[in-house]
C-alpha cells in the first residue's frame, strides 16, 4: 500500500469566531513540492504551524484529521499524544519559520547551534554557505545569534535547517531578510540542491509571487477565502507607479562623521566591531529616502543609532539644531528629560512589526498604550 507523508481530511482552523481555512482533502505525492500562495493574513503561516504541530490550542480551534508519516497527528480536531508525535518526528519533519532565527538558541554560539541542529551535515552546510551565499562559516563560529546581522543569520540558519535529515519539509516565507541579490542565489540553491532531489515532500508558503515563479515547484496553490485553489499559472505582478517627490521644505536630519561601535562577546572575551564608520549624510524634510545595501552593511544599525537605541555611537546626529548623541549617551531603557521631546517626533516600523505590540495585551489595549506616548 502506498504511503503518503501528509494527508488532510476536512481539516479546518478557526481563530476565535473566524474560520481561516477549511481544506476538504489534500494528499501531496511523496517527493513532490507544493507552493502555497496568497495575500498576507490568509492563513498560510497558520497552516504550516498546524502541520508542524506548533499551533496552540487557544485561541485556535481545529477540526478534521491529519496524518503525518503514517500516524494520526490530529483526530476529530484533537492533537494526538506525545508518543505518537515523537514517532512522527523521528521519521523526520523540518519546519523553517518565517523568522528562521527563532530556530536558533540565543544562548549558544552559531557553532554550538549547528552541532545541535544538524551535527552530521557540517561539511555540506559549509560548502553550501560558501558556494551560494559567499559566507565562510569558520569566521562566524564563535558569534552568538544576536551578534550578526539579520541577513547573515537568515542565510546561516536556512542552510543549517535545509541540510537536516527529514522527509517532510515546511518553509514559511523563506525570503525574509534576504535582499534581491541573495534571493536570486537562494532561488538557484533551491532549484539545484533541494527541489531536484525529490527525496523530500516540500510545502512552502510565500506571498512573493516573483519568488515562487522562479522556482521549479510541482504544484502551486492559492489559499483564497479559506479554500485551496490549484493554479496552472501565477498571476502577473502589478506594477508600481512612483509618485512625484515632495518639494524640499527645509533641513531635516544630519549625520556628521557618525560611527557605530559594538562590543562583541566571544569565547576568549570581548572584541570590538564597527557596523559603520564616519558616516556623513543630510536628510531634508518632506523627502522619503531609501537606504539600500547588502545584508550586514549597517542599515539597521544606522536606524538604531538615530533612534538612540544603542550604546557606542560617536559623532553628531543633528535634529532641530540639537545633537541627539549628546542628549542621550547611554541606552538604559529610559530617555533623559531633554531627549523626550525628540522621541515624540520619531516613529519606527520594525523589521518584525509584531514587536511593536505588547505580547500580554490585546491589539486594542496595545494601541491605548502606544498612541498616548506619541502625543
Short mmCIF file of C-alpha atoms in Angstrom, two decimals:
data_model
loop_
_atom_site.label_atom_id
_atom_site.label_comp_id
_atom_site.label_asym_id
_atom_site.label_seq_id
_atom_site.Cartn_x
_atom_site.Cartn_y
_atom_site.Cartn_z
CA UNK A 1 0.00 0.00 0.00
CA UNK A 2 1.32 3.42 -0.96
CA UNK A 3 2.45 5.57 1.97
CA UNK A 4 1.80 9.31 1.97
CA UNK A 5 3.76 11.70 4.21
CA UNK A 6 0.78 14.05 4.64
CA UNK A 7 -2.99 13.52 4.49
CA UNK A 8 -5.54 16.20 5.37
CA UNK A 9 -9.22 15.31 5.64
CA UNK A 10 -11.84 18.02 6.29
CA UNK A 11 -9.14 19.95 8.11
CA UNK A 12 -10.02 23.44 9.32
CA UNK A 13 -8.64 26.06 11.70
CA UNK A 14 -10.74 28.73 13.41
CA UNK A 15 -9.38 31.78 15.22
CA UNK A 16 -11.96 32.83 17.79
CA UNK A 17 -15.11 33.00 15.60
CA UNK A 18 -13.33 33.36 12.23
CA UNK A 19 -12.60 30.29 10.09
CA UNK A 20 -9.20 30.81 8.46
CA UNK A 21 -9.43 27.83 6.11
CA UNK A 22 -11.31 24.60 5.54
CA UNK A 23 -9.46 22.04 3.42
CA UNK A 24 -11.64 19.16 2.22
CA UNK A 25 -8.75 16.94 1.15
CA UNK A 26 -5.04 17.39 0.50
CA UNK A 27 -2.67 14.49 -0.21
CA UNK A 28 0.60 15.53 -1.88
CA UNK A 29 2.55 12.83 -3.67
CA UNK A 30 5.76 11.73 -1.90
CA UNK A 31 8.82 13.63 -3.09
CA UNK A 32 6.84 16.50 -4.63
CA UNK A 33 6.93 20.22 -3.90
CA UNK A 34 3.93 22.48 -3.33
CA UNK A 35 3.90 26.27 -3.07
CA UNK A 36 1.01 27.85 -1.16
CA UNK A 37 0.48 31.48 -2.14
CA UNK A 38 -1.97 34.14 -1.08
CA UNK A 39 -2.17 37.59 0.41
CA UNK A 40 -0.77 38.29 3.85
CA UNK A 41 -3.25 37.25 6.51
CA UNK A 42 -4.95 34.43 4.58
CA UNK A 43 -3.64 31.78 6.98
CA UNK A 44 -0.61 30.33 5.16
CA UNK A 45 1.70 30.51 8.18
CA UNK A 46 -1.04 29.24 10.49
CA UNK A 47 -1.49 26.23 8.21
CA UNK A 48 2.21 25.34 8.28
CA UNK A 49 2.34 25.80 12.06
CA UNK A 50 -0.62 23.43 12.39
CA UNK A 51 1.04 20.88 10.10
CA UNK A 52 4.16 21.04 12.28
CA UNK A 53 2.13 20.58 15.48
CA UNK A 54 3.07 24.04 16.75
CA UNK A 55 -0.32 25.74 16.80
CA UNK A 56 -1.58 26.48 20.33
CA UNK A 57 -4.96 25.04 21.34
CA UNK A 58 -6.11 28.55 22.30
CA UNK A 59 -7.19 30.81 20.64
CA UNK A 60 -7.21 28.39 17.70
CA UNK A 61 -9.73 25.58 17.23
CA UNK A 62 -9.09 22.68 14.85
CA UNK A 63 -11.48 20.22 13.25
CA UNK A 64 -10.96 17.22 10.99
CA UNK A 65 -7.98 14.90 10.82
CA UNK A 66 -4.36 14.95 9.73
CA UNK A 67 -1.93 12.11 9.15
CA UNK A 68 1.83 12.64 9.14
CA UNK A 69 4.28 9.91 8.14
CA UNK A 70 1.56 7.29 8.54
CA UNK A 71 0.42 8.35 12.03
CA UNK A 72 -2.65 10.32 13.08
CA UNK A 73 -1.40 13.73 14.23
CA UNK A 74 -4.94 15.10 14.73
CA UNK A 75 -8.19 13.16 15.02
CA UNK A 76 -11.51 15.00 15.10
CA UNK A 77 -9.59 18.21 15.70
CA UNK A 78 -7.74 16.86 18.74
CA UNK A 79 -3.96 16.59 18.76
CA UNK A 80 -2.79 13.07 19.48
CA UNK A 81 -0.46 12.24 22.34
CA UNK A 82 3.25 12.89 22.77
CA UNK A 83 4.30 9.31 21.99
CA UNK A 84 2.67 9.43 18.56
CA UNK A 85 4.17 12.84 17.78
CA UNK A 86 7.56 11.55 18.87
CA UNK A 87 7.24 8.74 16.31
CA UNK A 88 6.18 11.28 13.67
CA UNK A 89 9.21 13.47 14.34
CA UNK A 90 11.59 10.50 14.38
CA UNK A 91 10.64 9.90 10.75
CA UNK A 92 11.72 13.45 10.04
CA UNK A 93 9.91 16.80 9.92
CA UNK A 94 11.84 20.01 9.25
CA UNK A 95 9.98 23.28 9.88
CA UNK A 96 11.62 26.57 8.88
CA UNK A 97 9.67 29.53 10.33
CA UNK A 98 9.41 32.91 8.61
CA UNK A 99 11.82 34.36 11.15
CA UNK A 100 14.18 31.41 10.88
CA UNK A 101 16.36 32.85 13.66
CA UNK A 102 13.65 31.58 16.03
CA UNK A 103 15.10 28.12 15.44
CA UNK A 104 18.44 29.22 16.92
CA UNK A 105 19.18 29.04 20.64
CA UNK A 106 20.26 32.60 21.59
CA UNK A 107 22.39 31.34 24.48
CA UNK A 108 24.54 29.18 22.17
CA UNK A 109 27.14 30.23 19.62
CA UNK A 110 26.48 29.57 15.94
CA UNK A 111 28.92 26.65 16.12
CA UNK A 112 27.00 25.14 19.04
CA UNK A 113 23.68 25.70 17.25
CA UNK A 114 24.97 23.84 14.20
CA UNK A 115 26.07 20.90 16.34
CA UNK A 116 22.64 20.85 17.98
CA UNK A 117 20.51 21.17 14.82
CA UNK A 118 22.50 19.35 12.13
CA UNK A 119 25.51 17.60 13.68
CA UNK A 120 26.05 15.24 10.74
CA UNK A 121 25.90 17.87 7.99
CA UNK A 122 28.68 20.31 8.86
CA UNK A 123 30.73 19.84 5.67
CA UNK A 124 27.62 20.16 3.49
CA UNK A 125 26.50 23.32 5.33
CA UNK A 126 29.91 24.97 4.99
CA UNK A 127 30.07 24.10 1.29
CA UNK A 128 26.57 25.43 0.60
CA UNK A 129 27.11 28.66 2.55
CA UNK A 130 30.32 29.37 0.67
CA UNK A 131 29.05 28.39 -2.78
CA UNK A 132 25.65 30.07 -2.75
CA UNK A 133 25.96 32.88 -0.20
CA UNK A 134 29.69 33.61 -0.12
CA UNK A 135 29.87 33.03 3.65
CA UNK A 136 32.89 31.44 5.30
CA UNK A 137 31.21 29.82 8.29
CA UNK A 138 34.51 29.40 10.14
CA UNK A 139 34.55 33.19 10.65
CA UNK A 140 31.15 33.06 12.40
CA UNK A 141 31.52 30.02 14.65
CA UNK A 142 32.23 31.99 17.86
CA UNK A 143 29.46 34.55 17.32
CA UNK A 144 26.08 34.34 19.00
CA UNK A 145 22.84 34.80 17.00
CA UNK A 146 22.38 38.40 18.20
CA UNK A 147 25.91 39.35 17.12
CA UNK A 148 25.39 39.02 13.37
CA UNK A 149 23.07 40.90 11.03
CA UNK A 150 19.55 39.67 10.29
CA UNK A 151 20.54 38.75 6.74
CA UNK A 152 23.65 36.84 7.81
CA UNK A 153 21.70 34.95 10.47
CA UNK A 154 18.93 34.17 7.97
CA UNK A 155 21.40 32.68 5.47
CA UNK A 156 23.24 30.62 8.07
CA UNK A 157 20.04 29.35 9.67
CA UNK A 158 18.46 28.48 6.32
CA UNK A 159 21.45 26.39 5.28
CA UNK A 160 21.61 24.62 8.63
CA UNK A 161 17.91 23.73 8.63
CA UNK A 162 17.77 22.83 4.93
CA UNK A 163 20.68 20.43 5.46
CA UNK A 164 18.89 18.48 8.20
CA UNK A 165 17.65 14.96 7.59
CA UNK A 166 13.90 14.56 7.17
CA UNK A 167 11.38 13.54 4.55
CA UNK A 168 8.85 16.31 5.21
CA UNK A 169 9.93 19.94 4.82
CA UNK A 170 7.90 23.08 5.59
CA UNK A 171 9.20 26.53 4.58
CA UNK A 172 7.32 29.60 5.78
CA UNK A 173 8.17 32.80 3.85
CA UNK A 174 11.85 31.84 3.48
CA UNK A 175 12.90 35.09 1.75
CA UNK A 176 12.50 37.25 4.88
CA UNK A 177 15.73 39.25 5.48
CA UNK A 178 17.15 38.33 2.05
CA UNK A 179 17.94 41.21 -0.27
CA UNK A 180 17.38 41.00 -4.03
CA UNK A 181 20.77 39.50 -4.90
CA UNK A 182 20.63 36.99 -2.05
CA UNK A 183 17.13 35.99 -3.12
CA UNK A 184 18.50 35.14 -6.58
CA UNK A 185 21.20 32.96 -5.04
CA UNK A 186 18.66 31.28 -2.78
CA UNK A 187 16.44 30.51 -5.78
CA UNK A 188 19.44 28.94 -7.51
CA UNK A 189 20.20 26.88 -4.40
CA UNK A 190 16.62 25.60 -4.04
CA UNK A 191 16.37 24.68 -7.72
CA UNK A 192 19.76 22.93 -7.83
CA UNK A 193 20.07 21.36 -4.39
CA UNK A 194 16.57 20.84 -2.96
CA UNK A 195 13.74 20.74 -5.50
CA UNK A 196 15.52 18.45 -7.98
CA UNK A 197 16.43 15.77 -5.42
CA UNK A 198 12.84 14.50 -4.95
CA UNK A 199 13.81 12.95 -1.60
CA UNK A 200 11.60 15.27 0.45
CA UNK A 201 7.94 16.25 0.32
CA UNK A 202 8.02 20.04 0.44
CA UNK A 203 5.36 22.59 1.37
CA UNK A 204 6.31 26.25 1.09
CA UNK A 205 4.19 29.28 1.97
CA UNK A 206 5.03 32.58 0.28
CA UNK A 207 3.25 35.74 -0.82
CA UNK A 208 6.24 36.63 -3.05
CA UNK A 209 4.82 35.75 -6.48
CA UNK A 210 8.06 36.50 -8.35
CA UNK A 211 10.00 34.23 -5.98
CA UNK A 212 7.56 31.35 -6.43
CA UNK A 213 7.51 31.84 -10.21
CA UNK A 214 11.29 31.37 -10.38
CA UNK A 215 11.18 28.02 -8.55
CA UNK A 216 10.74 24.57 -10.08
CA UNK A 217 7.71 23.71 -7.95
CA UNK A 218 5.50 20.75 -8.88
CA UNK A 219 2.24 22.29 -7.67
CA UNK A 220 1.10 25.84 -6.93
CA UNK A 221 -1.94 26.51 -4.75
CA UNK A 222 -3.59 29.80 -3.85
CA UNK A 223 -5.20 29.98 -0.41
CA UNK A 224 -8.23 32.17 -1.09
CA UNK A 225 -11.35 32.62 1.03
CA UNK A 226 -10.27 29.70 3.19
CA UNK A 227 -10.06 27.24 0.29
CA UNK A 228 -7.30 25.69 -1.82
CA UNK A 229 -7.35 26.83 -5.44
CA UNK A 230 -4.97 24.97 -7.75
CA UNK A 231 -3.22 27.24 -10.25
CA UNK A 232 -1.93 26.41 -13.71
CA UNK A 233 -0.01 29.69 -13.79
CA UNK A 234 0.75 32.52 -11.41
CA UNK A 235 -0.81 35.95 -11.97
CA UNK A 236 1.43 38.69 -13.29
CA UNK A 237 2.79 41.13 -10.73
CA UNK A 238 1.15 44.53 -10.87
CA UNK A 239 3.49 47.45 -11.43
CA UNK A 240 4.02 50.35 -9.07
CA UNK A 241 3.97 53.93 -10.23
CA UNK A 242 6.43 56.07 -8.33
CA UNK A 243 4.72 59.21 -7.01
CA UNK A 244 6.03 62.68 -7.70
CA UNK A 245 8.55 63.63 -4.99
CA UNK A 246 7.66 66.30 -2.46
CA UNK A 247 9.38 69.65 -2.56
CA UNK A 248 12.15 70.20 -0.03
CA UNK A 249 10.80 72.40 2.76
CA UNK A 250 13.91 72.75 4.91
CA UNK A 251 16.70 70.97 6.75
CA UNK A 252 15.80 67.73 8.46
CA UNK A 253 18.27 65.26 9.96
CA UNK A 254 22.04 65.36 9.56
CA UNK A 255 24.67 62.76 10.43
CA UNK A 256 28.16 64.17 10.91
CA UNK A 257 31.01 61.61 10.98
CA UNK A 258 28.87 59.09 12.85
CA UNK A 259 30.35 55.71 13.79
CA UNK A 260 28.58 52.81 15.49
CA UNK A 261 30.72 50.62 17.70
CA UNK A 262 29.76 47.35 19.39
CA UNK A 263 31.42 45.10 21.92
CA UNK A 264 31.11 41.52 20.66
CA UNK A 265 31.41 38.74 23.21
CA UNK A 266 33.24 35.56 22.35
CA UNK A 267 34.89 32.51 23.84
CA UNK A 268 38.05 34.49 24.59
CA UNK A 269 36.35 37.65 25.84
CA UNK A 270 35.03 40.77 24.15
CA UNK A 271 36.32 42.31 20.95
CA UNK A 272 35.49 45.50 19.04
CA UNK A 273 33.29 45.70 15.97
CA UNK A 274 32.14 48.70 13.91
CA UNK A 275 28.87 48.49 11.97
CA UNK A 276 29.94 51.64 10.10
CA UNK A 277 32.48 54.46 10.47
CA UNK A 278 32.50 58.21 9.80
CA UNK A 279 29.11 58.29 8.10
CA UNK A 280 28.05 61.79 7.00
CA UNK A 281 24.75 62.48 5.24
CA UNK A 282 21.97 65.08 5.19
CA UNK A 283 18.28 64.17 5.08
CA UNK A 284 15.94 67.00 4.06
CA UNK A 285 12.41 67.44 5.34
CA UNK A 286 9.44 66.05 3.35
CA UNK A 287 11.64 63.67 1.34
CA UNK A 288 11.41 59.87 1.53
CA UNK A 289 14.83 58.21 1.41
CA UNK A 290 15.58 54.58 0.65
CA UNK A 291 18.75 53.13 2.19
CA UNK A 292 19.90 50.02 0.34
CA UNK A 293 22.91 47.77 0.64
CA UNK A 294 23.88 44.13 1.20
CA UNK A 295 22.92 42.33 4.38
CA UNK A 296 25.27 43.19 7.23
CA UNK A 297 26.41 46.58 5.88
CA UNK A 298 24.92 48.54 8.80
CA UNK A 299 21.50 49.75 7.59
CA UNK A 300 19.61 48.64 10.70
CA UNK A 301 22.44 49.83 12.96
CA UNK A 302 22.18 53.30 11.40
CA UNK A 303 18.45 53.46 12.19
CA UNK A 304 19.04 52.25 15.75
CA UNK A 305 21.78 54.84 16.20
CA UNK A 306 19.48 57.66 15.06
CA UNK A 307 16.71 56.43 17.36
CA UNK A 308 19.27 56.28 20.21
CA UNK A 309 18.55 52.65 20.99
CA UNK A 310 22.19 51.52 21.19
CA UNK A 311 25.36 52.47 23.02
CA UNK A 312 28.69 53.07 21.31
CA UNK A 313 27.65 55.88 18.94
CA UNK A 314 30.17 58.64 18.20
CA UNK A 315 29.88 61.74 16.04
CA UNK A 316 26.89 64.08 15.75
CA UNK A 317 23.27 63.26 14.90
CA UNK A 318 21.65 66.67 14.49
CA UNK A 319 17.90 67.28 14.60
CA UNK A 320 16.43 70.76 15.17
CA UNK A 321 19.97 72.04 15.84
CA UNK A 322 20.39 69.59 18.73
CA UNK A 323 22.90 66.73 18.88
CA UNK A 324 20.93 63.60 19.77
CA UNK A 325 24.10 61.72 20.72
CA UNK A 326 24.86 64.28 23.43
CA UNK A 327 21.25 64.31 24.63
CA UNK A 328 21.26 60.53 25.12
CA UNK A 329 24.64 58.91 25.52
CA UNK A 330 23.55 55.61 27.09
CA UNK A 331 20.63 53.30 26.35
CA UNK A 332 19.26 52.08 29.68
CA UNK A 333 15.55 51.84 28.89
CA UNK A 334 14.76 55.44 29.87
CA UNK A 335 15.02 58.65 27.88
CA UNK A 336 16.55 61.70 29.60
CA UNK A 337 14.14 64.62 30.00
CA UNK A 338 15.98 66.65 27.35
CA UNK A 339 15.57 63.83 24.81
CA UNK A 340 11.86 63.10 25.34
CA UNK A 341 10.58 65.90 23.03
CA UNK A 342 12.60 64.34 20.21
CA UNK A 343 11.27 60.84 20.94
CA UNK A 344 7.77 62.13 20.21
CA UNK A 345 8.94 63.12 16.73
CA UNK A 346 10.15 59.59 15.94
CA UNK A 347 8.22 56.62 14.62
CA UNK A 348 9.66 53.29 13.57
CA UNK A 349 8.26 50.32 11.64
CA UNK A 350 10.35 47.39 12.76
CA UNK A 351 11.54 44.52 10.61
CA UNK A 352 9.14 42.29 12.53
CA UNK A 353 6.26 44.65 13.28
CA UNK A 354 4.84 42.27 15.89
CA UNK A 355 7.45 43.62 18.31
CA UNK A 356 5.64 46.98 18.25
CA UNK A 357 2.83 45.44 20.30
CA UNK A 358 2.76 44.30 23.90
CA UNK A 359 2.62 40.47 23.92
CA UNK A 360 0.48 40.36 27.07
CA UNK A 361 -2.10 42.87 25.78
CA UNK A 362 -4.75 42.73 23.08
CA UNK A 363 -4.21 44.83 19.95
CA UNK A 364 -6.82 47.32 21.21
CA UNK A 365 -5.06 47.70 24.58
CA UNK A 366 -1.67 47.96 22.87
CA UNK A 367 -2.98 50.91 20.85
CA UNK A 368 -4.08 52.71 24.01
CA UNK A 369 -0.55 52.30 25.38
CA UNK A 370 1.26 53.34 22.19
CA UNK A 371 -0.64 56.37 20.93
CA UNK A 372 -0.70 58.48 24.13
CA UNK A 373 3.11 58.25 24.16
CA UNK A 374 3.16 59.76 20.68
CA UNK A 375 1.46 62.90 21.93
#
